[in-house]
Tab-separated table of C-alpha atoms in Angstrom:
chain	number	residue	atom	x	y	z
A	1	MET	CA	20.507	-23.410	-15.618
A	2	LEU	CA	18.396	-20.297	-16.206
A	3	VAL	CA	15.794	-19.376	-13.576
A	4	LEU	CA	13.005	-16.817	-13.906
A	5	VAL	CA	12.518	-15.084	-10.544
A	6	PHE	CA	9.389	-13.338	-9.329
A	7	GLY	CA	9.217	-11.557	-5.970
A	8	MET	CA	11.231	-8.362	-6.309
A	9	THR	CA	9.351	-5.129	-5.578
A	10	ALA	CA	10.287	-1.479	-5.116
A	11	ASN	CA	10.692	-2.027	-1.365
A	12	PRO	CA	14.031	-3.479	-0.160
A	13	GLY	CA	12.308	-5.717	2.373
A	14	GLY	CA	12.832	-9.252	3.623
A	15	VAL	CA	11.866	-11.148	0.462
A	16	GLU	CA	13.977	-8.866	-1.691
A	17	SER	CA	16.925	-9.320	0.679
A	18	VAL	CA	16.639	-13.110	0.507
A	19	ILE	CA	16.566	-13.127	-3.293
A	20	MET	CA	19.501	-10.740	-3.559
A	21	ASN	CA	21.579	-12.668	-1.027
A	22	TYR	CA	21.350	-15.722	-3.283
A	23	TYR	CA	21.871	-13.686	-6.444
A	24	ARG	CA	25.101	-12.208	-5.045
A	25	ASN	CA	26.510	-15.519	-3.827
A	26	ILE	CA	25.465	-18.099	-6.389
A	27	ASP	CA	27.841	-19.322	-9.091
A	28	ARG	CA	26.176	-17.823	-12.158
A	29	ASN	CA	28.068	-20.170	-14.418
A	30	LYS	CA	25.891	-22.886	-12.872
A	31	ILE	CA	22.654	-21.035	-12.172
A	32	ASP	CA	21.657	-17.608	-13.453
A	33	PHE	CA	18.597	-15.483	-12.650
A	34	GLU	CA	16.373	-13.275	-14.766
A	35	PHE	CA	13.740	-11.165	-13.043
A	36	LEU	CA	10.063	-10.610	-13.837
A	37	CYS	CA	8.430	-7.803	-11.871
A	38	THR	CA	5.344	-5.580	-11.759
A	39	SER	CA	6.971	-2.393	-10.425
A	40	ASP	CA	8.306	0.550	-12.426
A	41	THR	CA	11.568	0.113	-10.538
A	42	ILE	CA	12.671	-2.589	-8.128
A	43	ALA	CA	14.971	-2.617	-5.122
A	44	TYR	CA	18.619	-3.181	-6.075
A	45	GLU	CA	17.788	-2.598	-9.759
A	46	ASN	CA	21.043	-0.770	-10.496
A	47	GLU	CA	23.060	-3.539	-8.850
A	48	ILE	CA	21.289	-6.205	-10.917
A	49	ILE	CA	21.789	-4.338	-14.178
A	50	GLN	CA	25.438	-3.541	-13.433
A	51	SER	CA	26.084	-7.225	-12.761
A	52	GLY	CA	24.658	-8.120	-16.169
A	53	GLY	CA	21.226	-9.208	-14.962
A	54	ARG	CA	18.048	-8.845	-17.009
A	55	ILE	CA	14.807	-7.408	-15.648
A	56	TYR	CA	11.453	-7.723	-17.422
A	57	LYS	CA	8.503	-5.557	-16.390
A	58	ILE	CA	4.771	-5.995	-16.829
A	59	VAL	CA	1.854	-4.058	-15.381
A	60	ALA	CA	0.661	-5.006	-11.891
A	61	ARG	CA	-2.579	-6.982	-11.657
A	62	LYS	CA	-4.060	-4.531	-9.149
A	63	GLU	CA	-3.476	-1.655	-11.595
A	64	ASN	CA	-4.996	-3.290	-14.661
A	65	PRO	CA	-6.033	-6.965	-14.373
A	66	ILE	CA	-6.735	-7.394	-18.078
A	67	ARG	CA	-3.446	-5.880	-19.260
A	68	PHE	CA	-1.621	-7.890	-16.582
A	69	ARG	CA	-2.995	-11.177	-17.919
A	70	ILE	CA	-2.298	-10.220	-21.520
A	71	GLN	CA	1.285	-9.130	-20.788
A	72	LEU	CA	2.052	-12.142	-18.580
A	73	HIS	CA	0.647	-14.529	-21.188
A	74	ARG	CA	2.631	-12.851	-23.971
A	75	PHE	CA	5.841	-12.888	-21.918
A	76	MET	CA	5.524	-16.590	-21.153
A	77	LYS	CA	4.614	-17.461	-24.727
A	78	GLU	CA	7.714	-15.682	-26.015
A	79	ASN	CA	10.198	-16.609	-23.271
A	80	ALA	CA	9.140	-19.694	-21.263
A	81	LYS	CA	11.104	-22.097	-23.446
A	82	ARG	CA	14.355	-20.416	-22.334
A	83	TYR	CA	13.871	-21.216	-18.637
A	84	ASP	CA	14.711	-24.354	-16.716
A	85	ALA	CA	12.749	-23.158	-13.686
A	86	ILE	CA	10.575	-20.389	-12.294
A	87	TRP	CA	11.049	-19.360	-8.644
A	88	VAL	CA	7.965	-17.559	-7.333
A	89	ASN	CA	8.469	-15.797	-3.978
A	90	LEU	CA	5.209	-14.871	-2.266
A	91	CYS	CA	3.745	-13.805	1.096
A	92	SER	CA	0.250	-15.027	0.211
A	93	LEU	CA	-1.426	-17.141	-2.467
A	94	VAL	CA	-3.803	-14.441	-3.708
A	95	ASN	CA	-2.033	-14.411	-7.075
A	96	ILE	CA	-0.522	-17.610	-8.483
A	97	ASP	CA	-0.933	-16.601	-12.144
A	98	TYR	CA	2.846	-16.859	-12.633
A	99	LEU	CA	2.735	-20.557	-11.818
A	100	ILE	CA	-0.362	-21.125	-13.937
A	101	GLU	CA	1.225	-19.528	-16.999
A	102	ALA	CA	4.536	-21.278	-16.347
A	103	ARG	CA	2.733	-24.633	-16.392
A	104	ARG	CA	0.788	-23.680	-19.532
A	105	PHE	CA	4.037	-22.981	-21.361
A	106	SER	CA	5.895	-25.962	-19.914
A	107	ILE	CA	8.581	-24.488	-17.666
A	108	PRO	CA	9.695	-27.803	-16.114
A	109	ARG	CA	10.485	-26.679	-12.535
A	110	ARG	CA	7.861	-24.443	-10.937
A	111	ILE	CA	8.948	-23.482	-7.430
A	112	ILE	CA	6.655	-21.699	-4.972
A	113	HIS	CA	8.504	-20.169	-2.008
A	114	CYS	CA	6.564	-19.197	1.133
A	115	HIS	CA	7.863	-16.121	2.983
A	116	ASN	CA	5.168	-15.385	5.561
A	117	ALA	CA	3.042	-17.063	8.207
A	118	ASP	CA	-0.165	-15.024	7.852
A	119	ASN	CA	-1.657	-11.970	6.194
A	120	ASP	CA	-4.233	-9.326	7.037
A	121	ALA	CA	-5.529	-9.052	3.489
A	122	GLY	CA	-9.243	-9.200	4.369
A	123	TRP	CA	-11.885	-11.886	3.936
A	124	VAL	CA	-12.166	-11.711	0.130
A	125	LYS	CA	-8.432	-12.231	-0.402
A	126	MET	CA	-8.463	-14.888	2.319
A	127	ILE	CA	-11.039	-16.859	0.327
A	128	ILE	CA	-8.847	-16.570	-2.798
A	129	HIS	CA	-5.754	-17.579	-0.794
A	130	ASN	CA	-7.455	-20.729	0.494
A	131	PHE	CA	-8.838	-21.566	-2.958
A	132	ASN	CA	-5.362	-21.363	-4.461
A	133	LYS	CA	-3.896	-23.296	-1.545
A	134	ALA	CA	-6.232	-26.185	-2.370
A	135	ARG	CA	-5.181	-26.299	-6.042
A	136	LEU	CA	-1.526	-25.370	-5.689
A	137	SER	CA	-0.211	-28.861	-6.466
A	138	LYS	CA	-1.796	-28.611	-9.917
A	139	TYR	CA	0.636	-25.871	-10.910
A	140	ALA	CA	3.749	-26.061	-8.710
A	141	THR	CA	6.327	-28.850	-8.739
A	142	ASP	CA	8.373	-27.755	-5.698
A	143	TYR	CA	7.329	-26.258	-2.373
A	144	TRP	CA	9.845	-24.165	-0.441
A	145	THR	CA	9.455	-22.293	2.810
A	146	CYS	CA	11.446	-20.030	5.123
A	147	SER	CA	10.226	-21.938	8.226
A	148	ASN	CA	7.963	-24.790	9.245
A	149	GLU	CA	5.737	-22.287	11.041
A	150	ALA	CA	5.140	-20.344	7.840
A	151	SER	CA	4.297	-23.496	5.883
A	152	LYS	CA	0.965	-24.005	7.646
A	153	TRP	CA	-0.235	-20.780	6.047
A	154	PHE	CA	0.726	-21.869	2.520
A	155	TYR	CA	0.657	-25.632	2.209
A	156	SER	CA	-1.558	-28.634	2.903
A	157	GLU	CA	-0.362	-31.401	5.194
A	158	THR	CA	0.047	-33.606	2.127
A	159	ILE	CA	2.476	-31.153	0.564
A	160	ILE	CA	4.398	-30.656	3.821
A	161	ARG	CA	4.859	-34.409	4.175
A	162	GLY	CA	5.933	-34.769	0.542
A	163	SER	CA	9.425	-35.162	-0.914
A	164	ARG	CA	9.269	-31.862	-2.841
A	165	TYR	CA	8.800	-29.776	0.297
A	166	HIS	CA	11.957	-28.086	1.631
A	167	ILE	CA	12.969	-25.453	4.138
A	168	ILE	CA	15.295	-22.990	2.416
A	169	TYR	CA	16.959	-21.008	5.168
A	170	ASN	CA	17.140	-17.243	4.776
A	171	GLY	CA	20.874	-16.928	4.434
A	172	ILE	CA	22.633	-13.649	5.185
A	173	ASP	CA	26.136	-12.342	4.609
A	174	ILE	CA	27.444	-12.443	8.178
A	175	GLU	CA	30.417	-10.166	7.466
A	176	LYS	CA	28.195	-7.479	5.973
A	177	TYR	CA	26.307	-7.052	9.258
A	178	SER	CA	29.158	-7.560	11.716
A	179	TYR	CA	29.899	-4.884	14.298
A	180	ASP	CA	32.116	-2.015	13.174
A	181	ALA	CA	33.072	0.662	15.704
A	182	ASP	CA	33.946	3.309	13.109
A	183	THR	CA	30.631	2.925	11.282
A	184	ARG	CA	28.813	3.076	14.614
A	185	ILE	CA	30.402	6.446	15.424
A	186	LYS	CA	29.632	7.774	11.943
A	187	MET	CA	25.983	6.643	11.942
A	188	ARG	CA	25.227	7.845	15.446
A	189	LYS	CA	26.616	11.247	14.495
A	190	LYS	CA	24.559	11.266	11.289
A	191	LEU	CA	21.392	10.479	13.259
A	192	CYS	CA	22.286	12.950	16.041
A	193	VAL	CA	22.136	10.234	18.711
A	194	GLU	CA	25.795	10.180	19.835
A	195	ASP	CA	24.843	10.372	23.523
A	196	LYS	CA	21.605	8.351	23.327
A	197	ILE	CA	20.552	4.780	24.041
A	198	VAL	CA	19.083	3.795	20.691
A	199	ILE	CA	16.225	1.331	20.321
A	200	GLY	CA	15.903	0.279	16.692
A	201	HIS	CA	13.361	-1.382	14.423
A	202	VAL	CA	13.543	-2.388	10.759
A	203	GLY	CA	10.315	-3.142	8.902
A	204	ARG	CA	7.680	-1.722	6.608
A	205	PHE	CA	4.883	0.352	8.096
A	206	HIS	CA	2.226	-2.353	8.030
A	207	PHE	CA	-0.128	-3.977	10.509
A	208	GLN	CA	2.146	-7.032	10.648
A	209	LYS	CA	5.080	-5.080	12.096
A	210	ASN	CA	3.053	-3.684	15.009
A	211	HIS	CA	4.453	-0.153	15.220
A	212	ARG	CA	1.568	0.921	17.467
A	213	PHE	CA	2.626	-1.541	20.134
A	214	LEU	CA	6.246	-0.463	19.769
A	215	LEU	CA	5.274	3.169	20.366
A	216	ASP	CA	3.250	2.127	23.421
A	217	VAL	CA	6.330	0.390	24.819
A	218	PHE	CA	8.603	3.318	24.084
A	219	ASN	CA	6.173	5.875	25.482
A	220	MET	CA	5.555	3.831	28.628
A	221	GLY	CA	9.193	3.254	29.518
A	222	PHE	CA	11.432	5.703	27.704
A	223	GLY	CA	9.483	8.560	26.149
A	224	ARG	CA	10.162	10.937	29.043
A	225	LEU	CA	13.822	9.987	29.406
A	226	ASP	CA	16.260	12.206	27.529
A	227	GLN	CA	18.863	9.497	27.037
A	228	PHE	CA	16.598	7.182	24.960
A	229	HIS	CA	15.812	7.443	21.262
A	230	LEU	CA	13.815	5.267	18.848
A	231	ILE	CA	14.775	4.862	15.183
A	232	LEU	CA	12.418	3.308	12.619
A	233	ILE	CA	13.796	2.108	9.286
A	234	GLY	CA	11.271	1.362	6.558
A	235	GLN	CA	8.380	2.681	4.516
A	236	GLY	CA	4.755	1.715	3.995
A	237	ASP	CA	1.114	2.723	3.885
A	238	LEU	CA	0.794	3.178	7.649
A	239	GLU	CA	3.680	5.628	7.996
A	240	PRO	CA	1.445	8.760	8.085
A	241	GLU	CA	-0.671	7.139	10.801
A	242	ILE	CA	2.395	6.258	12.887
A	243	ARG	CA	3.832	9.736	12.447
A	244	ALA	CA	0.539	11.186	13.703
A	245	LEU	CA	0.662	8.828	16.678
A	246	VAL	CA	4.187	9.961	17.537
A	247	HIS	CA	2.921	13.542	17.561
A	248	ALA	CA	-0.159	12.650	19.631
A	249	LYS	CA	1.994	10.939	22.260
A	250	GLY	CA	4.315	13.931	22.477
A	251	LEU	CA	7.300	11.955	21.171
A	252	ASN	CA	8.479	14.425	18.537
A	253	GLY	CA	12.258	14.624	18.746
A	254	LYS	CA	12.409	11.216	20.420
A	255	VAL	CA	11.600	9.151	17.317
A	256	THR	CA	13.425	9.286	13.985
A	257	PHE	CA	11.802	8.029	10.787
A	258	CYS	CA	14.818	7.015	8.733
A	259	GLY	CA	13.040	5.936	5.552
A	260	VAL	CA	14.074	2.976	3.464
A	261	HIS	CA	17.733	2.227	2.742
A	262	GLU	CA	19.662	-0.408	0.846
A	263	ASN	CA	22.543	-0.011	3.336
A	264	VAL	CA	20.452	-1.049	6.336
A	265	GLU	CA	23.537	-2.767	7.778
A	266	ASP	CA	24.907	0.674	8.673
A	267	TYR	CA	21.787	1.517	10.677
A	268	TYR	CA	22.151	-1.569	12.859
A	269	GLN	CA	25.534	-0.158	13.923
A	270	ALA	CA	23.784	2.849	15.492
A	271	MET	CA	21.485	0.718	17.670
A	272	ASP	CA	21.853	-0.500	21.256
A	273	VAL	CA	18.789	-2.778	21.304
A	274	PHE	CA	16.850	-4.234	18.373
A	275	VAL	CA	13.098	-4.855	18.696
A	276	LEU	CA	10.664	-6.763	16.457
A	277	PRO	CA	7.115	-6.861	17.947
A	278	SER	CA	5.495	-8.455	14.879
A	279	VAL	CA	1.966	-9.862	14.891
A	280	PHE	CA	3.251	-12.667	12.646
A	281	GLU	CA	6.437	-13.487	10.729
A	282	GLY	CA	7.557	-16.087	8.232
A	283	LEU	CA	10.991	-16.047	9.824
A	284	GLY	CA	12.198	-12.485	10.466
A	285	ILE	CA	15.407	-12.008	8.484
A	286	VAL	CA	16.004	-8.645	10.184
A	287	ALA	CA	16.419	-10.512	13.478
A	288	LEU	CA	19.227	-12.519	11.893
A	289	GLU	CA	20.882	-9.362	10.593
A	290	ALA	CA	20.689	-7.747	14.036
A	291	GLN	CA	22.177	-10.854	15.657
A	292	ALA	CA	25.072	-10.817	13.185
A	293	ASN	CA	25.812	-7.346	14.567
A	294	GLY	CA	25.772	-8.676	18.151
A	295	LEU	CA	22.741	-6.606	19.157
A	296	PRO	CA	20.468	-7.699	21.991
A	297	CYS	CA	17.216	-8.657	20.248
A	298	LEU	CA	13.739	-8.501	21.777
A	299	LEU	CA	11.259	-10.327	19.539
A	300	SER	CA	7.562	-11.069	19.572
A	301	ASP	CA	6.692	-14.650	20.480
A	302	LYS	CA	4.987	-14.763	17.057
A	303	VAL	CA	8.434	-14.743	15.425
A	304	PRO	CA	9.547	-18.356	14.728
A	305	HIS	CA	11.904	-19.357	17.547
A	306	GLU	CA	14.316	-21.048	15.134
A	307	VAL	CA	15.581	-17.539	14.329
A	308	LYS	CA	17.388	-17.472	17.693
A	309	ILE	CA	21.122	-18.137	17.376
A	310	ASN	CA	22.675	-15.866	20.016
A	311	GLU	CA	22.068	-15.947	23.772
A	312	ASN	CA	21.076	-12.276	23.908
A	313	VAL	CA	17.727	-12.912	22.186
A	314	CYS	CA	14.387	-12.983	23.998
A	315	PHE	CA	10.805	-13.689	22.875
A	316	LEU	CA	7.901	-11.974	24.649
A	317	SER	CA	4.140	-11.801	24.264
A	318	ILE	CA	2.780	-8.653	22.642
A	319	GLU	CA	-0.012	-8.551	25.217
A	320	ASN	CA	2.034	-6.785	27.891
A	321	PRO	CA	4.084	-3.655	27.017
A	322	ALA	CA	5.429	-3.444	30.595
A	323	LEU	CA	7.341	-6.704	30.111
A	324	TRP	CA	8.999	-5.227	27.029
A	325	VAL	CA	10.043	-2.132	28.970
A	326	LYS	CA	11.615	-4.289	31.666
A	327	LYS	CA	13.486	-6.485	29.189
A	328	ILE	CA	14.773	-3.545	27.156
A	329	ASN	CA	16.231	-2.065	30.349
A	330	GLU	CA	17.923	-5.394	31.073
A	331	PHE	CA	19.347	-5.500	27.556
A	332	VAL	CA	20.686	-1.956	27.928
A	333	GLU	CA	22.613	-3.134	30.981
A	334	LEU	CA	23.872	-6.183	29.072
A	335	GLY	CA	25.106	-4.119	26.125
A	336	HIS	CA	26.448	-5.101	22.729
A	337	LEU	CA	28.016	-8.547	22.332
A	338	PRO	CA	30.032	-8.410	19.088
A	339	GLN	CA	31.602	-11.783	19.897
A	340	MET	CA	28.248	-13.388	19.034
A	341	HIS	CA	29.328	-12.920	15.429
A	342	ASN	CA	31.148	-16.266	15.642
A	343	LYS	CA	27.945	-18.151	16.469
A	344	MET	CA	26.170	-16.588	13.498
A	345	GLU	CA	29.058	-17.534	11.239
A	346	LYS	CA	28.668	-21.193	12.207
A	347	SER	CA	24.865	-21.156	11.990
A	348	LYS	CA	22.565	-22.595	9.347
A	349	PHE	CA	21.755	-19.022	8.256
A	350	ASN	CA	25.253	-18.245	6.952
A	351	ILE	CA	24.785	-17.472	3.241
A	352	LYS	CA	27.820	-19.604	2.377
A	353	ARG	CA	26.011	-22.669	3.719
A	354	THR	CA	22.524	-21.815	2.526
A	355	THR	CA	23.734	-21.157	-1.023
A	356	GLU	CA	25.008	-24.735	-1.212
A	357	GLN	CA	21.601	-25.933	-0.003
A	358	PHE	CA	19.847	-23.666	-2.502
A	359	ILE	CA	21.847	-25.032	-5.429
A	360	CYS	CA	21.220	-28.602	-4.310
A	361	TYR	CA	17.447	-28.162	-4.244
A	362	MET	CA	17.374	-26.028	-7.384
A	363	GLU	CA	19.215	-28.714	-9.351
A	364	ALA	CA	17.252	-31.604	-7.820
A	365	GLN	CA	15.814	-34.006	-10.359
A	366	ASP	CA	12.595	-35.983	-10.180
């Protein structure tokens, strides 16, 4: 079975991680992926190529809408007959052209996969999103989601109640993120935080991830304390603004901008507490990764609660920074719980289990 995959970008974020987790673990004698993308390079590109994968590139719609349509149409006309399915991974429905062209050229399985629970795209894109939401069943045959909470953003009640709607859990490689004392020593030395209590966050610099609130929390409770340090892993349009805010709050030297890394598992090792104060989330795969490491996790109450596997996970409102300060201090006292690794291994988010589920739904017949 050959599947055309859309959803990979240059940023190794949550969607890219989900796709790659399945790509690494699936039996490619049964199901193989080819990738269609609109970036000059994509995250994990070298890994895909070295494993024998094929990547096709067309211009992005936002760069040149006319060329995008021409190139997408030409690609589908020349290649669609080779594919048994297309798997379209999206965070909003602003652009469903991949599904439209896939239907035009008769790719039999056309899977839309929802990865977010909201978007701050503005009113024009919101109108387009809702328009496409209303006509989605005309083009897609299967409706997947990372959580029931996210589905409300993407799908009608009719679709959610239908037989072609499925939750596909964001599986992770538990062993990859498990606690390792040697790596912890190495990473803390690399980041110059050997003697610090490290609060960590992983996420792109975007309104959704709520870095402003995180800085308010850190400044309120820990910014004047020498033993605390904040590390931020990610990239994005708002990074210059957040850097300026760090300077304005007098937190230079207390906050490290680590950039984006494909070995994010090593950065979890350096942390003492993981925080995710998101305004909205489809699921929050980084919270699963942090739990696999045994880290205490403080999450926004906007993160779907089904992400909680370990006991050392707490959800709080993002209306009150003081509550976050108090809970972080409690988590510091609690410390790392590497033994939680066993619970993650047995959970529904273990990639070994979710890959079986993925194959089952991918091969499902009408």
